[in-house]
Amino acid sequence: MELSPKLINKNYKNKKLDKISAINQLISIIDNSDNLDSRIESINTLSQIDAKSNDIFKLLENLLISDSHESIRFNSIKVIEKLFLDNAFEPMRWALKHEESLKCLLAISKILGKINTPQSKSLLIDKIKKIRNEKIVENLNLLFKKRDIESFSSFELSRIIENYFIVADLEKRFGQINFKVKEGLIFELDLSDVSSHVFGWTILNKFPDFMEFLTSLEILDLKFNRLTMIPKTIGFLFSMIHLDLSYNKIKSIPHSIGLLTALNVLNLRYNKLKSLPLSIGSLKSLKHLDLRANELTSLPKTIKNISKLEVLDLHGNNLSKLKGSFKRLTSLKQLDLGLNNIERLPKWVKPLKFLKKLGLGGNKLTSLPSWLGSLQSLEILQLFDNKLIELPESIGKISTLKELTLWNNNLTSLPKSFSSLINLKVLNLSWNRFENLPDCVGSLKSLEILSLWGNKLKKLPESLENLKSLKILDLNFNNIEETPDFLGKLEKNGLIIYK
């Protein structure tokens, strides 16, 4: 029975095995085992028991140079970094020239940056001078005109090389990609829908491991891929301002997302999220949060801490009750709660004095509160596909309203105050139960589109003649037998009537 690295380590810690014997047993597994995981674990155990000797260095050096498994080479590099950094230059120089694995190349570059000797610096400068990517070269030429390349530290040079390695690997896998460079480092990267750019089985179904190296990244677009999870390492992208992960298959977001304190825009629409981490409340700079079309049943209380939030899209989830923790989101300008299971308009909406768009379509609303009229900045109100039988009189107080969609409800009348909506341009009353259209509609002198499709109207009020701005009138599926003469006059002025 083959010894396991765990047992060897345990016996060593319990002093049942001396250090030399433990090392020899680990080396035996590394050299002879067919089990890749056991070999990798044995390499890392050498680090754990601090196996510093020339023989171990030679072993790791040979593995780096000759082993066919990327994981063996990578873990050998990591142990060399930990135990033999002072002697690491020569094997890293050789590996930098011959290694092809991105994972290993990034680890090698990182070590050369840490060594920070004239030798390592010279090697890194030489590598930079051999970069052939046109966009990167153009940026570097500008950079080195402002600041001599010799003045850069090994660490700074290694970061430039790491960014180049990543671009080269992406272009090898996906063809031409869109990215932007600033001071030798990628700050914008577009990997949206990259799977459709190539033939074969090259698809992006895993969050790239290399992302943690792109610490200057400000804009990252990964929409329309097949990602299922986001790793903890997302927290390393502390410069991130705009992150688009929409149209994937992501089921959860790690707690480390809260470390992205510079983030302004987070787009997670059309994924499979059932919950959000509490750390979402740490995104103090966030202004736009798009969670449309997920599977959320609730939101964490900490969301109240995102006080700068201006756009919150929760359309198409499984939300039924949203508690008052939202009342502190007083900067909101757009709020979409459509296609959920909401039966009452939450009271915390009332103080949102800057709200311009409120989406409530596709819920289970049977009535609206009288305080709706306090939303004095509202321009778009979506109430379609609910169970409303009437509108509150206070709706007339929202004089800023430009678009009101009420299709597929149970309305038979409109409040008298409706005539006060002097800025309304779009009114959709389709698929309700109107038998008579109220005269107040004729007072809406800014109205451009009036949709009355699917009601029980037999005639139209003459007050509609006053709608000089009207461009489209939809009368389909009603009971109107004759078109009134006044509509003929409006048609001559350009009105389009669907009937």
Coordinates of C-alpha atoms in Angstrom, one line a residue:
M1 CA 0.0 0.0 0.0
E2 CA 1.4 3.4 -1.1
L3 CA 2.2 5.9 1.7
S4 CA 0.2 9.1 1.5
P5 CA 1.8 12.5 1.9
K6 CA -0.7 13.3 4.6
L7 CA 0.3 10.3 6.7
I8 CA 4.0 11.1 6.2
N9 CA 3.4 14.7 7.3
K10 CA 1.4 13.5 10.3
N11 CA 4.0 11.0 11.4
Y12 CA 6.7 13.6 11.0
K13 CA 4.8 16.1 13.2
N14 CA 4.1 13.4 15.8
K15 CA 7.8 12.6 15.8
K16 CA 7.2 9.0 14.6
L17 CA 9.3 9.8 11.6
D18 CA 12.6 11.8 11.4
K19 CA 13.0 14.6 8.8
I20 CA 15.3 12.7 6.5
S21 CA 13.1 9.7 6.4
A22 CA 10.0 11.9 5.7
I23 CA 11.8 13.6 2.9
N24 CA 13.0 10.3 1.3
Q25 CA 9.4 8.9 1.4
L26 CA 8.1 12.1 -0.2
I27 CA 10.7 12.0 -2.9
S28 CA 9.8 8.4 -3.6
I29 CA 6.2 9.3 -4.2
I30 CA 7.2 12.2 -6.4
D31 CA 9.5 10.0 -8.5
N32 CA 7.5 6.8 -8.7
S33 CA 3.8 7.4 -8.1
D34 CA 1.3 7.4 -10.9
N35 CA -1.1 9.4 -8.8
L36 CA -0.8 13.1 -9.9
D37 CA -2.5 14.4 -6.8
S38 CA -0.2 12.5 -4.5
R39 CA 2.8 13.8 -6.4
I40 CA 1.6 17.4 -6.1
E41 CA 0.7 17.0 -2.4
S42 CA 4.2 15.5 -1.8
I43 CA 5.9 18.6 -3.4
N44 CA 3.9 20.9 -1.2
T45 CA 4.6 18.8 1.9
L46 CA 8.3 19.3 1.3
S47 CA 7.6 23.0 1.7
Q48 CA 5.5 22.4 4.9
I49 CA 8.3 20.5 6.6
D50 CA 10.8 23.1 5.5
A51 CA 12.9 20.7 3.5
K52 CA 15.8 23.1 2.6
S53 CA 18.7 21.2 1.1
N54 CA 20.6 21.2 -2.2
D55 CA 19.2 17.9 -3.1
I56 CA 15.6 19.2 -2.8
F57 CA 16.5 22.2 -4.8
K58 CA 17.9 20.0 -7.6
L59 CA 14.8 17.8 -7.5
L60 CA 12.5 20.8 -7.9
E61 CA 14.7 22.3 -10.6
N62 CA 14.5 19.0 -12.5
L63 CA 10.8 18.8 -12.2
L64 CA 10.4 22.4 -13.4
I65 CA 12.6 21.6 -16.4
S66 CA 11.5 18.1 -17.4
D67 CA 8.1 17.1 -16.0
S68 CA 5.3 16.9 -18.5
H69 CA 2.5 17.9 -16.1
E70 CA 1.8 21.6 -15.8
S71 CA 0.6 21.2 -12.2
I72 CA 3.9 19.5 -11.1
R73 CA 5.9 22.3 -12.7
F74 CA 3.7 25.0 -11.2
N75 CA 3.9 23.6 -7.7
S76 CA 7.6 23.1 -8.0
I77 CA 7.9 26.8 -8.9
K78 CA 5.9 27.8 -5.8
V79 CA 8.0 25.7 -3.5
I80 CA 11.2 27.1 -5.0
E81 CA 9.8 30.6 -4.4
K82 CA 9.1 29.7 -0.7
L83 CA 12.3 27.8 0.1
F84 CA 14.9 28.8 -2.4
L85 CA 14.2 32.3 -3.6
D86 CA 17.9 33.3 -3.3
N87 CA 18.8 30.5 -5.7
A88 CA 15.8 30.8 -8.0
F89 CA 17.2 33.0 -10.7
E90 CA 18.9 30.4 -12.9
P91 CA 16.0 27.9 -13.1
M92 CA 13.5 30.8 -13.6
R93 CA 15.7 32.2 -16.5
W94 CA 15.6 28.8 -18.2
A95 CA 11.9 28.3 -17.6
L96 CA 11.1 31.8 -18.8
K97 CA 12.6 30.9 -22.2
H98 CA 11.1 27.4 -22.5
E99 CA 7.8 27.3 -20.6
E100 CA 4.6 27.6 -22.5
S101 CA 2.0 27.2 -19.8
L102 CA 0.4 30.6 -18.8
K103 CA 0.0 29.5 -15.2
C104 CA 3.7 28.7 -14.9
L105 CA 4.8 31.8 -16.8
L106 CA 2.9 34.1 -14.5
A107 CA 4.4 32.4 -11.4
I108 CA 7.9 32.6 -13.0
S109 CA 7.5 36.3 -13.8
K110 CA 6.3 37.0 -10.2
I111 CA 9.4 35.3 -8.8
L112 CA 11.7 37.3 -11.0
G113 CA 9.9 40.4 -9.8
K114 CA 10.5 39.4 -6.2
I115 CA 14.2 38.6 -6.7
N116 CA 14.8 42.2 -7.7
T117 CA 18.5 41.9 -8.6
P118 CA 20.4 43.5 -11.5
Q119 CA 20.3 40.1 -13.2
S120 CA 16.6 39.6 -12.9
K121 CA 15.9 43.2 -13.9
S122 CA 18.1 42.8 -17.0
L123 CA 16.3 39.6 -17.9
L124 CA 12.9 41.2 -17.6
I125 CA 13.9 44.2 -19.6
D126 CA 15.1 41.9 -22.4
K127 CA 11.8 40.1 -22.3
I128 CA 9.9 43.3 -22.6
K129 CA 11.9 44.4 -25.6
K130 CA 10.9 41.2 -27.4
I131 CA 7.1 41.9 -27.0
R132 CA 5.5 41.9 -30.4
N133 CA 1.9 42.8 -29.6
E134 CA 1.3 46.1 -31.5
K135 CA -1.1 47.7 -29.1
I136 CA 1.1 46.9 -26.1
V137 CA 4.3 48.0 -27.9
E138 CA 2.8 51.3 -28.8
N139 CA 1.8 51.9 -25.2
L140 CA 5.2 50.9 -23.9
N141 CA 7.0 53.2 -26.3
L142 CA 5.0 56.1 -24.9
L143 CA 5.6 54.9 -21.3
F144 CA 9.4 54.6 -21.7
K145 CA 9.6 58.0 -23.4
K146 CA 8.2 59.5 -20.2
R147 CA 10.2 57.3 -17.9
D148 CA 13.4 55.4 -18.7
I149 CA 12.9 51.6 -18.6
E150 CA 16.0 51.3 -16.3
S151 CA 14.2 53.3 -13.6
F152 CA 11.5 50.6 -13.2
S153 CA 11.9 48.0 -10.4
S154 CA 11.9 44.3 -11.2
F155 CA 8.4 44.1 -9.6
E156 CA 7.0 46.8 -12.0
L157 CA 8.6 45.1 -15.0
S158 CA 7.3 41.7 -14.0
R159 CA 3.7 43.1 -13.9
I160 CA 4.1 44.4 -17.5
I161 CA 5.3 41.0 -18.6
E162 CA 2.5 39.2 -16.8
N163 CA -0.1 41.4 -18.5
Y164 CA 1.5 40.7 -21.9
F165 CA 1.5 36.9 -21.2
I166 CA -2.2 37.1 -20.5
V167 CA -3.0 38.9 -23.7
A168 CA -0.9 36.5 -25.7
D169 CA -2.6 33.5 -24.2
L170 CA -6.1 34.9 -24.8
E171 CA -5.3 35.7 -28.4
K172 CA -4.0 32.2 -28.9
R173 CA -7.2 30.7 -27.5
F174 CA -9.8 33.1 -28.8
G175 CA -8.3 35.0 -31.6
Q176 CA -8.3 38.8 -31.6
I177 CA -9.7 40.3 -28.3
N178 CA -10.6 43.8 -27.3
F179 CA -8.5 45.3 -24.5
K180 CA -7.0 48.7 -23.6
V181 CA -3.6 49.3 -22.0
K182 CA -2.4 52.1 -19.7
E183 CA 1.2 52.4 -18.6
G184 CA 1.9 48.8 -19.8
L185 CA -1.0 47.3 -17.8
I186 CA -4.4 46.2 -19.0
F187 CA -7.2 48.4 -17.6
E188 CA -10.1 47.3 -19.8
L189 CA -10.8 43.8 -21.1
D190 CA -13.7 42.6 -23.2
L191 CA -14.2 38.8 -23.1
S192 CA -17.9 38.9 -23.9
D193 CA -19.2 36.0 -25.9
V194 CA -15.7 34.8 -26.7
S195 CA -16.9 31.3 -27.2
S196 CA -18.6 32.3 -30.4
H197 CA -15.5 33.8 -31.9
V198 CA -13.8 30.4 -32.3
F199 CA -14.4 27.0 -33.8
G200 CA -14.2 23.8 -31.8
W201 CA -14.6 23.3 -28.1
T202 CA -12.8 26.5 -26.8
I203 CA -15.4 28.0 -24.5
L204 CA -15.2 30.2 -21.5
N205 CA -17.0 28.2 -18.7
K206 CA -14.7 29.1 -15.9
F207 CA -13.6 32.4 -14.4
P208 CA -10.0 32.8 -15.7
D209 CA -7.3 32.0 -13.1
F210 CA -5.1 34.7 -14.4
M211 CA -7.5 37.5 -13.4
E212 CA -5.8 38.0 -10.0
F213 CA -2.8 39.3 -11.8
L214 CA -4.7 42.1 -13.5
T215 CA -4.8 44.3 -10.5
S216 CA -5.0 47.5 -12.7
L217 CA -8.2 46.2 -14.4
E218 CA -11.0 48.8 -14.2
I219 CA -13.5 47.5 -16.8
L220 CA -14.2 43.7 -17.3
D221 CA -16.8 42.4 -19.6
L222 CA -17.6 38.6 -19.4
K223 CA -21.2 38.6 -20.5
F224 CA -22.6 35.9 -22.8
N225 CA -20.3 33.1 -21.7
R226 CA -21.0 29.9 -19.7
L227 CA -19.5 30.8 -16.3
T228 CA -21.1 29.0 -13.4
M229 CA -19.1 30.4 -10.4
I230 CA -16.9 33.3 -9.4
P231 CA -13.8 32.5 -7.4
K232 CA -12.7 34.3 -4.2
T233 CA -9.8 35.8 -6.1
I234 CA -12.2 38.3 -7.6
G235 CA -11.4 40.3 -4.5
F236 CA -7.8 41.0 -5.9
L237 CA -9.3 43.2 -8.6
F238 CA -9.4 46.2 -6.3
S239 CA -9.2 48.8 -9.1
M240 CA -12.4 47.5 -10.7
I241 CA -15.0 50.1 -11.6
H242 CA -17.3 48.3 -14.1
L243 CA -17.9 44.5 -13.9
D244 CA -20.3 42.8 -16.3
L245 CA -21.1 39.1 -15.6
S246 CA -24.5 39.1 -17.2
Y247 CA -26.0 36.2 -19.3
N248 CA -24.0 33.4 -17.7
K249 CA -25.0 30.6 -15.4
I250 CA -23.5 31.9 -12.1
K251 CA -25.2 30.4 -9.0
S252 CA -23.4 32.3 -6.3
I253 CA -21.1 35.3 -5.6
P254 CA -18.2 35.0 -3.2
H255 CA -18.0 37.1 0.0
S256 CA -14.8 38.7 -1.4
I257 CA -16.9 40.7 -3.9
G258 CA -17.2 43.2 -1.0
L259 CA -13.5 44.1 -1.5
L260 CA -14.2 45.8 -4.8
T261 CA -14.9 49.1 -3.1
A262 CA -14.2 51.2 -6.2
L263 CA -17.0 49.4 -8.2
N264 CA -19.6 51.7 -9.8
V265 CA -21.4 49.2 -12.0
L266 CA -22.2 45.5 -11.3
N267 CA -24.2 43.7 -13.9
L268 CA -25.4 40.2 -13.0
R269 CA -28.6 40.0 -15.1
Y270 CA -29.7 36.6 -16.4
N271 CA -27.8 34.3 -14.1
K272 CA -29.0 31.7 -11.6
L273 CA -28.4 33.5 -8.3
K274 CA -30.6 32.5 -5.4
S275 CA -28.9 34.8 -2.8
L276 CA -26.3 37.6 -2.4
P277 CA -23.5 37.7 0.2
L278 CA -23.8 40.1 3.1
S279 CA -20.6 41.8 1.8
I280 CA -22.6 43.3 -1.1
G281 CA -23.2 46.1 1.4
S282 CA -19.5 47.0 1.4
L283 CA -19.7 48.3 -2.2
K284 CA -20.0 51.9 -1.1
S285 CA -19.2 53.3 -4.6
L286 CA -21.8 51.2 -6.4
K287 CA -24.3 53.2 -8.5
H288 CA -25.7 50.6 -10.8
L289 CA -26.7 47.1 -9.6
D290 CA -28.5 44.9 -12.2
L291 CA -29.9 41.6 -10.9
R292 CA -32.6 41.1 -13.5
A293 CA -33.8 37.6 -14.3
N294 CA -32.2 35.6 -11.4
E295 CA -33.8 33.4 -8.7
L296 CA -33.6 35.7 -5.7
T297 CA -36.2 35.3 -3.0
S298 CA -34.7 38.0 -0.7
L299 CA -31.9 40.5 -0.5
P300 CA -29.4 40.9 2.4
K301 CA -30.1 43.7 4.9
T302 CA -26.7 45.1 4.2
I303 CA -27.9 46.4 0.8
K304 CA -29.1 49.5 2.8
N305 CA -25.4 50.5 3.1
I306 CA -25.1 51.1 -0.7
S307 CA -26.2 54.7 -0.2
K308 CA -24.9 55.9 -3.6
L309 CA -27.0 53.4 -5.6
E310 CA -28.9 55.1 -8.4
V311 CA -30.1 52.1 -10.5
L312 CA -31.5 48.9 -9.0
D313 CA -32.9 46.3 -11.3
L314 CA -34.7 43.3 -9.7
H315 CA -37.0 42.5 -12.5
G316 CA -37.8 38.8 -13.0
N317 CA -36.9 37.3 -9.6
N318 CA -39.0 35.5 -6.9
L319 CA -39.3 38.4 -4.5
S320 CA -42.5 38.8 -2.6
K321 CA -41.7 41.0 0.4
L322 CA -39.0 43.6 0.5
K323 CA -38.4 45.0 4.0
G324 CA -37.7 48.5 5.0
S325 CA -33.9 48.3 4.9
F326 CA -34.2 49.8 1.4
K327 CA -35.5 53.1 2.7
R328 CA -31.9 54.4 3.0
L329 CA -31.3 54.0 -0.7
T330 CA -32.4 57.6 -1.2
S331 CA -30.2 58.2 -4.2
L332 CA -32.2 55.7 -6.4
K333 CA -33.3 57.1 -9.8
Q334 CA -34.4 53.8 -11.4
L335 CA -36.0 50.9 -9.5
D336 CA -37.4 47.9 -11.3
L337 CA -39.4 45.4 -9.3
G338 CA -41.3 44.0 -12.2
L339 CA -42.1 40.3 -12.7
N340 CA -42.0 39.3 -9.1
N341 CA -44.6 38.3 -6.5
I342 CA -45.2 41.7 -4.9
E343 CA -48.8 42.3 -3.6
R344 CA -48.2 45.7 -2.1
L345 CA -46.0 48.6 -3.0
P346 CA -43.4 48.7 -0.2
K347 CA -43.5 51.8 2.0
W348 CA -39.8 52.4 1.7
V349 CA -40.4 53.6 -1.9
K350 CA -42.1 56.7 -0.6
P351 CA -39.0 58.7 0.4
L352 CA -37.3 58.1 -2.9
K353 CA -37.6 61.7 -4.0
F354 CA -35.1 61.4 -6.9
L355 CA -36.9 58.3 -8.5
K356 CA -37.4 58.8 -12.2
K357 CA -38.4 55.2 -13.2
L358 CA -40.5 52.7 -11.2
G359 CA -41.1 49.3 -12.7
L360 CA -43.9 47.3 -11.1
G361 CA -45.2 45.3 -14.0
G362 CA -46.0 41.6 -13.8
N363 CA -46.8 41.5 -10.0
K364 CA -49.9 40.9 -7.9
L365 CA -50.9 44.4 -7.1
T366 CA -54.6 45.0 -6.5
S367 CA -54.3 48.6 -5.4
L368 CA -51.8 51.5 -5.0
P369 CA -51.2 53.6 -1.9
S370 CA -52.3 57.3 -1.8
W371 CA -48.7 58.3 -1.1
L372 CA -47.8 57.3 -4.7
G373 CA -48.3 61.0 -5.6
S374 CA -45.3 62.0 -3.4
L375 CA -42.9 60.6 -6.1
Q376 CA -42.5 64.1 -7.6
S377 CA -39.6 63.2 -9.9
L378 CA -41.2 60.1 -11.5
E379 CA -41.1 60.1 -15.3
I380 CA -41.8 56.4 -16.1
L381 CA -44.3 54.3 -14.2
Q382 CA -44.8 50.6 -15.3
L383 CA -47.9 49.0 -13.8
F384 CA -48.8 46.5 -16.6
D385 CA -49.9 43.0 -15.9
N386 CA -51.3 43.4 -12.4
K387 CA -54.8 43.2 -10.9
L388 CA -55.5 46.8 -10.4
I389 CA -59.1 47.9 -10.5
E390 CA -58.5 51.6 -9.9
L391 CA -55.8 54.3 -9.6
P392 CA -55.4 56.6 -6.6
E393 CA -56.5 60.2 -7.0
S394 CA -53.0 61.3 -6.0
I395 CA -51.5 60.0 -9.3
G396 CA -52.4 63.4 -10.7
K397 CA -49.8 65.0 -8.5
I398 CA -47.0 63.3 -10.5
S399 CA -46.8 66.1 -13.0
T400 CA -43.4 64.9 -14.2
L401 CA -44.8 61.6 -15.5
K402 CA -44.0 61.0 -19.2
E403 CA -44.8 57.3 -19.6
L404 CA -47.5 55.3 -17.9
T405 CA -48.1 51.6 -18.9
L406 CA -51.2 50.0 -17.5
W407 CA -52.0 47.2 -19.9
N408 CA -53.5 44.0 -18.7
N409 CA -55.3 45.2 -15.5
N410 CA -58.9 45.5 -14.5
L411 CA -59.4 49.2 -14.9
T412 CA -62.8 50.6 -15.9
S413 CA -62.2 54.3 -15.1
L414 CA -59.5 56.9 -14.4
P415 CA -59.4 59.4 -11.5
K416 CA -60.4 63.0 -12.3
S417 CA -56.9 64.2 -11.3
F418 CA -55.6 62.3 -14.4
S419 CA -56.0 65.5 -16.4
S420 CA -53.1 67.1 -14.4
L421 CA -50.6 64.8 -16.1
I422 CA -49.7 67.5 -18.5
N423 CA -46.3 66.0 -19.5
L424 CA -47.5 62.5 -20.2
K425 CA -46.3 61.3 -23.7
V426 CA -47.1 57.6 -23.6
L427 CA -50.2 56.1 -22.1
N428 CA -51.0 52.4 -22.5
L429 CA -54.4 51.3 -21.3
S430 CA -54.6 48.1 -23.4
W431 CA -56.4 45.0 -22.2
N432 CA -58.4 46.6 -19.4
R433 CA -62.2 46.8 -19.1
F434 CA -63.0 50.3 -20.4
E435 CA -66.4 50.7 -21.9
N436 CA -66.1 54.5 -22.0
L437 CA -62.9 56.4 -22.2
P438 CA -62.9 59.3 -19.7
D439 CA -62.9 62.9 -21.0
C440 CA -59.8 63.7 -18.9
V441 CA -57.6 61.8 -21.4
G442 CA -58.3 64.7 -23.8
S443 CA -56.5 67.1 -21.4
L444 CA -53.2 65.3 -21.9
K445 CA -51.9 67.7 -24.4
S446 CA -48.4 66.3 -24.5
L447 CA -49.6 62.8 -25.3
E448 CA -47.9 61.2 -28.4
I449 CA -48.9 57.5 -28.1
L450 CA -52.3 56.3 -26.8
S451 CA -52.9 52.5 -26.8
L452 CA -56.4 51.3 -26.1
W453 CA -56.1 47.8 -27.6
G454 CA -58.3 45.1 -26.3
N455 CA -61.0 47.1 -24.3
K456 CA -64.8 47.3 -24.7
L457 CA -65.0 50.8 -26.2
K458 CA -67.9 51.6 -28.4
K459 CA -67.1 55.3 -28.9
L460 CA -64.4 57.8 -28.1
P461 CA -64.9 61.2 -26.3
E462 CA -64.7 64.3 -28.5
S463 CA -62.1 65.7 -26.1
L464 CA -59.5 63.6 -27.9
E465 CA -59.6 66.2 -30.6
N466 CA -57.5 68.4 -28.3
L467 CA -54.6 65.9 -28.5
K468 CA -52.6 67.9 -31.2
S469 CA -49.4 66.1 -30.3
L470 CA -50.8 62.6 -30.8
K471 CA -48.8 60.5 -33.3
I472 CA -50.2 56.9 -32.7
L473 CA -53.6 55.8 -31.6
D474 CA -54.2 52.0 -31.2
L475 CA -57.9 51.0 -31.2
N476 CA -57.5 47.3 -32.2
F477 CA -59.9 44.8 -30.6
N478 CA -62.6 47.2 -29.4
N479 CA -66.3 47.6 -30.4
I480 CA -66.0 51.0 -32.3
E481 CA -68.0 50.7 -35.4
E482 CA -67.5 54.2 -36.9
T483 CA -64.4 56.4 -36.7
P484 CA -65.4 59.8 -35.4
D485 CA -64.9 62.8 -37.7
F486 CA -62.5 64.6 -35.4
L487 CA -60.1 61.7 -35.8
G488 CA -60.1 62.2 -39.5
K489 CA -58.8 65.8 -38.9
L490 CA -56.0 64.4 -36.7
E491 CA -55.1 61.9 -39.3
K492 CA -54.6 64.7 -41.8
N493 CA -52.1 66.2 -39.4
G494 CA -50.1 62.9 -39.3
L495 CA -51.9 60.8 -36.7
I496 CA -51.5 57.0 -37.3
I497 CA -54.5 55.0 -36.2
Y498 CA -54.5 51.2 -35.8
K499 CA -58.0 49.7 -35.8

